[in-house]
Amino acid sequence: MPVFSSTLGSVSSLSQLFNPDVSSFSCFLNHTKLSTLYCKPSLLKRPPSSSSSSSLHNLKVSASSASSNTKIVSSQQAEAAVTAILDNSVPTDDIKPARRSADWKAARAYLHSGFSYGGRVEGFNGGGLLVRFYSLVGFLPFPQLSPSHSCKEPSKTIHQIAKSLVGSILSVKVIQAEEESRKLIFSEKEAIWTKFSTRINVGDIFEGKVGSVEDYGAFVHLRFPDGVYYLTGLVHVSEVSWDLVQDVRDILTEGDDVRVKVINIDRAKSRITLSIKQLEEDPLLETLDKVIPQDGSADSDSLTASNNSTIEPLPGLDVIFKELLQEDGINDVRISRQGFEKRVVSQDLQLWLSNAPPSDNMFTLLARAGRQVQEIQLATSLDQEGIKKALQRVLERVP
């Protein structure tokens, strides 16, 4: 649809139209100092009775200087033209209802099409930005901002960032357009997702910066090769560390720099799942010789070869042994030897898998608690992955 542009030569460029401190994005101040006014000519025609000299679409004033073509209209006419378009308090304006209805229709079209829109930030309030959409003003909540702003200037508060964005053009998507309730909501995150999500794949590794930390995990902003943080993914609590994590905040803090691996992308829901622990060696893949090195650094009696009849199983192992024997493919379970570490790794019982694949139908597990380590031999027909799954099922059954 063609657009009509009229410019006022006697005024400066567009300054802030909206009061940053208003509590509702539907409230705004009249401001007659427009440098450029964009509108649809078909919706600006006055009724036949109106004189052509006062018709808005005939308003043409050069923006080059205050002295250029300023005789075309008076400042009073210019003010009336601007007020007729922007002032909500003018109920007698026959143009405004038709134009606003058309702009709501356009907003719904953007919503259903998923296209991005370049919206000018006119102001902000306590919850987000006020963004111009033709004759309408929409709202962009702070959580829907791209992480690039906060990561670029981490020392600034969200309101300082909002103030710096006033007057800029942001690529946004319409995520809610309800004319009856006058709700027009934008998301910059969704627009950024459309542009950059095609550039990532499962298995990619990113440098990231920790954003918010929740009970269920931490949100991490991904830094792209150009140094900008465009997208955000979630590191679930189970993907933070190989160790049992009771509270994510004990390990990660907002602002931390981390390396993450993309392990899942849900493009329909615009979600990225990340992992920190998968960039580290699985500590379950160990042997007793690796836990207690045999290079002379350990005491001579740190390892004890024996059988399960003379070594008392660590607390809880008896139950696990019984459950393991219930699994298909596991024929026998016994303790082969034990050792003592110089430090306490964990007071709780831990089970680790051997790094070596099964040999002659024998596979090794490690049980650790306190300083004590016990090596367990499984007689099994399962491969390493099958043993790991069997062990996971057993641990789910054991209280």
XYZ file of C-alpha atoms in Angstrom:
399
model
C 0.000 0.000 0.000
C 1.498 3.433 -0.945
C 2.278 5.820 1.825
C 2.065 9.591 1.965
C 4.750 11.610 3.673
C 4.472 15.185 4.842
C 7.297 16.983 6.607
C 7.393 20.143 8.649
C 10.320 22.397 7.822
C 10.122 24.633 10.847
C 10.676 21.984 13.436
C 13.495 19.683 14.485
C 13.573 15.885 14.286
C 11.076 13.772 16.197
C 11.677 13.907 19.909
C 10.115 11.689 22.536
C 6.340 11.539 22.028
C 5.550 9.580 25.139
C 6.020 10.154 28.819
C 8.479 7.462 30.000
C 6.871 7.385 33.403
C 3.275 6.655 32.396
C 1.904 3.367 33.721
C -0.091 2.453 30.612
C 1.265 2.230 27.098
C -2.065 3.552 25.744
C -1.497 6.959 27.371
C 0.636 9.530 25.543
C 1.257 13.253 25.278
C 0.360 15.502 22.348
C 3.475 16.625 20.544
C 3.298 18.785 17.428
C 6.990 18.706 16.554
C 6.989 15.904 14.000
C 9.774 15.728 11.453
C 8.037 13.028 9.408
C 4.456 11.820 9.457
C 3.566 8.617 7.615
C -0.027 7.811 6.811
C -2.259 6.151 4.235
C -3.698 8.669 1.729
C -6.891 6.664 1.174
C -7.728 7.007 4.868
C -6.795 10.679 5.131
C -9.338 12.115 2.725
C -11.858 14.340 4.403
C -15.566 14.317 3.521
C -16.484 16.136 0.282
C -17.599 19.161 2.270
C -14.082 19.797 3.543
C -12.018 22.288 1.597
C -9.033 20.976 -0.321
C -6.785 23.578 1.233
C -7.215 21.976 4.645
C -6.893 18.392 3.419
C -4.067 16.539 5.121
C -2.848 14.811 2.000
C -2.142 18.190 0.391
C 0.210 19.191 3.212
C 3.710 19.537 1.754
C 6.408 21.454 3.544
C 10.127 21.079 2.912
C 12.178 19.648 5.758
C 15.430 21.155 4.548
C 15.169 24.456 6.362
C 12.765 26.627 8.269
C 12.522 29.086 5.387
C 11.774 26.585 2.605
C 8.158 26.430 1.425
C 6.825 27.376 4.835
C 4.191 29.553 3.165
C 2.207 26.523 2.071
C 0.569 26.074 5.459
C 0.578 28.014 8.658
C 1.922 26.582 11.914
C -1.680 26.443 13.145
C -2.638 24.210 10.225
C 0.368 21.975 10.845
C -0.519 21.621 14.502
C -4.096 20.780 13.627
C -2.937 18.143 11.146
C -0.675 16.454 13.654
C -3.257 16.601 16.421
C -5.913 15.122 14.143
C -3.753 12.042 13.638
C -2.186 11.524 17.060
C -4.501 13.041 19.650
C -6.838 10.474 21.221
C -8.910 13.302 22.647
C -10.354 14.408 19.278
C -13.613 12.454 18.891
C -14.861 14.628 16.035
C -12.122 13.525 13.670
C -13.821 11.428 10.973
C -10.491 10.092 9.708
C -9.158 8.668 12.921
C -11.620 5.779 13.561
C -11.162 4.439 10.031
C -7.408 4.723 10.205
C -7.108 3.125 13.622
C -9.374 0.278 12.523
C -7.190 -0.279 9.463
C -4.036 -0.245 11.601
C -5.513 -2.816 14.001
C -6.265 -4.935 10.958
C -2.644 -4.537 9.861
C -1.457 -5.561 13.349
C -3.530 -8.735 13.164
C -2.076 -9.438 9.717
C 1.447 -9.176 11.151
C 0.409 -11.475 14.009
C -0.908 -14.196 11.714
C 1.840 -13.902 9.088
C 4.715 -13.922 11.570
C 6.499 -11.154 9.677
C 8.827 -8.802 11.535
C 8.162 -5.074 11.787
C 10.576 -2.194 12.324
C 9.059 -0.272 15.207
C 10.316 3.005 16.635
C 10.765 3.125 20.406
C 8.821 6.169 21.601
C 9.325 5.769 25.328
C 9.195 3.315 28.192
C 7.543 2.686 31.535
C 8.197 0.407 34.487
C 7.468 -2.787 32.560
C 8.734 -2.291 29.031
C 9.071 -0.167 25.906
C 6.434 1.825 24.030
C 6.709 1.037 20.318
C 5.022 2.887 17.443
C 2.942 0.862 14.979
C 1.463 3.313 12.434
C -1.135 5.317 14.409
C -1.069 2.804 17.276
C 1.293 2.385 20.187
C 2.208 -1.120 21.302
C 4.037 -2.501 24.304
C 7.254 -4.527 24.358
C 7.733 -6.093 27.822
C 11.302 -6.114 29.098
C 11.446 -9.960 29.134
C 10.779 -9.875 25.374
C 13.883 -7.788 24.648
C 16.817 -9.441 22.899
C 19.628 -10.403 25.329
C 22.051 -8.408 23.165
C 21.171 -5.182 25.008
C 21.893 -6.356 28.546
C 24.963 -8.374 27.511
C 26.415 -5.386 25.676
C 26.138 -3.154 28.736
C 25.894 -5.471 31.758
C 26.493 -2.667 34.241
C 23.321 -0.821 33.208
C 19.918 -1.412 34.755
C 17.027 -2.385 32.516
C 15.578 1.119 32.794
C 18.878 2.690 31.775
C 18.946 0.374 28.770
C 15.347 1.319 27.956
C 16.189 5.018 28.081
C 19.069 4.504 25.661
C 16.751 2.720 23.211
C 14.271 5.605 22.913
C 14.286 6.836 19.324
C 15.822 3.653 17.901
C 14.194 1.193 15.492
C 13.807 -2.381 16.733
C 12.894 -5.419 14.674
C 9.885 -6.912 16.475
C 7.056 -9.361 15.987
C 3.434 -8.843 16.950
C 2.566 -11.532 19.512
C -0.809 -10.142 20.635
C -3.257 -7.839 18.839
C -6.650 -7.390 20.517
C -8.468 -4.308 19.329
C -11.334 -4.551 21.818
C -9.035 -4.630 24.846
C -6.505 -2.345 23.108
C -3.640 -4.785 23.645
C -0.851 -4.631 21.108
C 2.169 -6.587 22.364
C 5.531 -6.985 20.623
C 8.507 -9.319 21.034
C 12.026 -8.579 19.880
C 13.104 -12.077 20.957
C 10.736 -13.693 18.461
C 12.019 -11.530 15.612
C 15.620 -12.358 16.507
C 14.747 -16.067 16.771
C 13.406 -16.095 13.209
C 16.618 -14.553 11.897
C 19.252 -16.443 13.883
C 17.786 -19.820 14.895
C 18.611 -21.235 11.459
C 22.307 -20.649 12.208
C 22.508 -23.142 15.080
C 22.396 -26.927 15.129
C 22.418 -29.694 17.707
C 26.015 -30.354 18.707
C 27.185 -26.760 18.266
C 29.334 -25.342 21.048
C 28.977 -21.712 22.150
C 30.556 -19.327 24.570
C 27.714 -18.024 26.709
C 26.796 -15.695 29.521
C 24.498 -16.796 32.338
C 21.299 -14.782 32.562
C 18.643 -15.584 35.131
C 19.096 -18.615 37.395
C 15.996 -20.558 38.448
C 15.344 -23.644 40.573
C 15.017 -25.789 37.448
C 18.106 -24.486 35.649
C 19.897 -21.462 34.226
C 19.226 -19.423 31.100
C 22.371 -18.820 29.073
C 22.759 -16.198 26.316
C 24.678 -17.499 23.304
C 27.483 -15.388 21.830
C 27.662 -15.574 18.036
C 30.871 -15.157 15.983
C 30.269 -11.409 15.646
C 30.415 -11.100 19.441
C 26.710 -10.347 19.886
C 24.423 -12.408 22.132
C 21.332 -13.090 20.041
C 19.648 -16.224 21.400
C 19.016 -17.718 24.833
C 18.843 -21.362 25.846
C 18.141 -23.292 29.022
C 20.658 -25.432 30.867
C 18.440 -27.743 32.897
C 19.601 -28.560 36.410
C 20.358 -32.108 35.248
C 22.750 -30.754 32.582
C 24.745 -28.412 34.814
C 27.142 -30.974 36.283
C 27.799 -34.706 36.440
C 27.583 -34.369 40.197
C 24.213 -34.212 41.913
C 23.132 -30.551 41.981
C 20.814 -29.565 44.819
C 20.736 -25.848 43.990
C 21.828 -24.416 40.629
C 22.795 -21.184 42.384
C 25.578 -23.036 44.193
C 27.302 -23.494 40.824
C 26.102 -20.745 38.478
C 25.627 -17.024 39.037
C 24.138 -14.389 36.748
C 26.897 -12.931 34.576
C 29.128 -16.025 34.632
C 30.876 -16.897 31.373
C 30.366 -20.552 30.435
C 30.803 -22.941 27.517
C 27.672 -24.818 26.490
C 26.659 -27.448 23.983
C 23.367 -27.377 22.065
C 21.627 -30.692 22.770
C 18.107 -29.942 21.499
C 16.286 -27.334 19.405
C 12.497 -27.043 19.448
C 11.887 -24.718 16.537
C 8.106 -24.820 16.911
C 8.333 -23.484 20.474
C 11.465 -21.351 19.929
C 13.394 -23.234 22.604
C 17.040 -24.255 22.863
C 18.255 -26.850 25.360
C 21.892 -26.588 26.412
C 24.355 -28.643 28.439
C 27.471 -27.729 30.364
C 28.322 -31.181 31.660
C 28.420 -32.797 28.213
C 31.531 -30.775 27.439
C 33.289 -32.570 30.289
C 34.315 -36.213 30.550
C 31.682 -38.337 32.201
C 33.194 -39.089 35.622
C 31.233 -42.333 35.701
C 33.576 -43.696 33.060
C 36.361 -44.557 35.497
C 38.452 -47.454 36.740
C 39.791 -48.039 40.230
C 43.350 -47.616 38.917
C 42.403 -44.175 37.589
C 40.772 -43.130 40.848
C 43.795 -44.314 42.853
C 46.884 -43.943 40.574
C 49.418 -46.760 40.585
C 52.486 -44.561 40.108
C 53.768 -44.666 43.667
C 51.689 -41.669 44.777
C 49.266 -43.899 46.655
C 50.082 -45.844 49.802
C 51.149 -49.445 49.282
C 48.042 -50.720 51.019
C 45.651 -48.386 49.251
C 44.374 -51.255 47.117
C 43.199 -54.576 48.504
C 42.538 -57.519 46.219
C 39.865 -59.737 47.665
C 36.465 -61.230 47.001
C 33.005 -60.198 48.003
C 33.008 -62.552 50.992
C 35.697 -60.619 52.863
C 34.862 -57.058 51.802
C 31.852 -55.518 53.495
C 29.735 -53.800 50.835
C 29.247 -50.066 51.247
C 25.888 -49.128 52.808
C 23.139 -49.480 50.207
C 25.060 -51.722 47.803
C 23.299 -54.928 48.870
C 19.942 -53.590 47.672
C 21.463 -52.371 44.401
C 23.093 -55.782 43.804
C 19.726 -57.533 44.238
C 18.046 -55.137 41.799
C 20.837 -55.506 39.242
C 20.353 -59.280 39.235
C 16.719 -58.685 38.261
C 17.821 -57.005 35.024
C 17.953 -59.094 31.846
C 21.510 -59.682 30.709
C 23.154 -59.368 34.161
C 24.091 -62.788 35.568
C 26.319 -62.077 38.548
C 27.467 -59.148 40.712
C 30.403 -59.236 43.137
C 33.027 -56.982 44.766
C 36.528 -57.759 43.456
C 38.679 -55.294 45.409
C 38.608 -51.997 47.286
C 40.807 -48.974 47.959
C 40.973 -45.822 50.064
C 41.413 -42.331 48.679
C 43.351 -39.582 50.409
C 40.356 -37.231 50.380
C 36.624 -37.530 50.805
C 34.834 -37.087 47.489
C 31.308 -37.551 48.852
C 29.753 -39.063 51.947
C 26.859 -40.331 49.810
C 27.101 -43.556 47.843
C 28.074 -42.995 44.199
C 28.158 -45.546 41.385
C 30.535 -45.035 38.472
C 30.855 -46.952 35.228
C 34.129 -48.246 33.872
C 35.635 -46.534 30.879
C 36.493 -49.889 29.345
C 33.897 -51.900 27.386
C 32.861 -55.355 28.711
C 35.552 -58.019 28.235
C 34.734 -61.736 28.286
C 31.240 -60.868 29.519
C 32.723 -59.004 32.498
C 32.173 -55.336 33.233
C 33.462 -53.070 36.010
C 31.569 -50.658 38.264
C 32.948 -48.419 40.993
C 31.137 -47.667 44.247
C 32.385 -44.674 46.261
C 31.463 -43.270 49.662
C 33.683 -41.179 51.905
C 37.277 -42.291 51.223
C 36.332 -45.846 50.376
C 36.185 -47.153 46.805
C 34.978 -50.633 45.874
C 35.398 -52.257 42.481
C 32.423 -54.357 41.373
C 32.471 -56.992 38.655
C 29.345 -57.687 36.582
C 28.956 -60.890 34.611
C 26.818 -59.624 31.752
C 25.905 -60.044 28.102
C 25.045 -56.331 27.783
C 27.193 -53.723 26.076
C 28.307 -50.548 27.845
C 25.210 -48.547 26.877
C 22.923 -51.409 27.916
C 24.618 -51.614 31.319
C 24.249 -47.863 31.807
C 20.520 -48.020 31.066
C 20.083 -51.022 33.377
C 21.870 -49.153 36.146
C 19.677 -46.089 35.625
C 16.540 -48.215 35.933
C 17.846 -49.801 39.105
C 18.675 -46.455 40.718
C 15.159 -45.211 39.902
C 13.711 -48.179 41.799
C 16.001 -47.957 44.796
C 14.857 -45.376 47.379
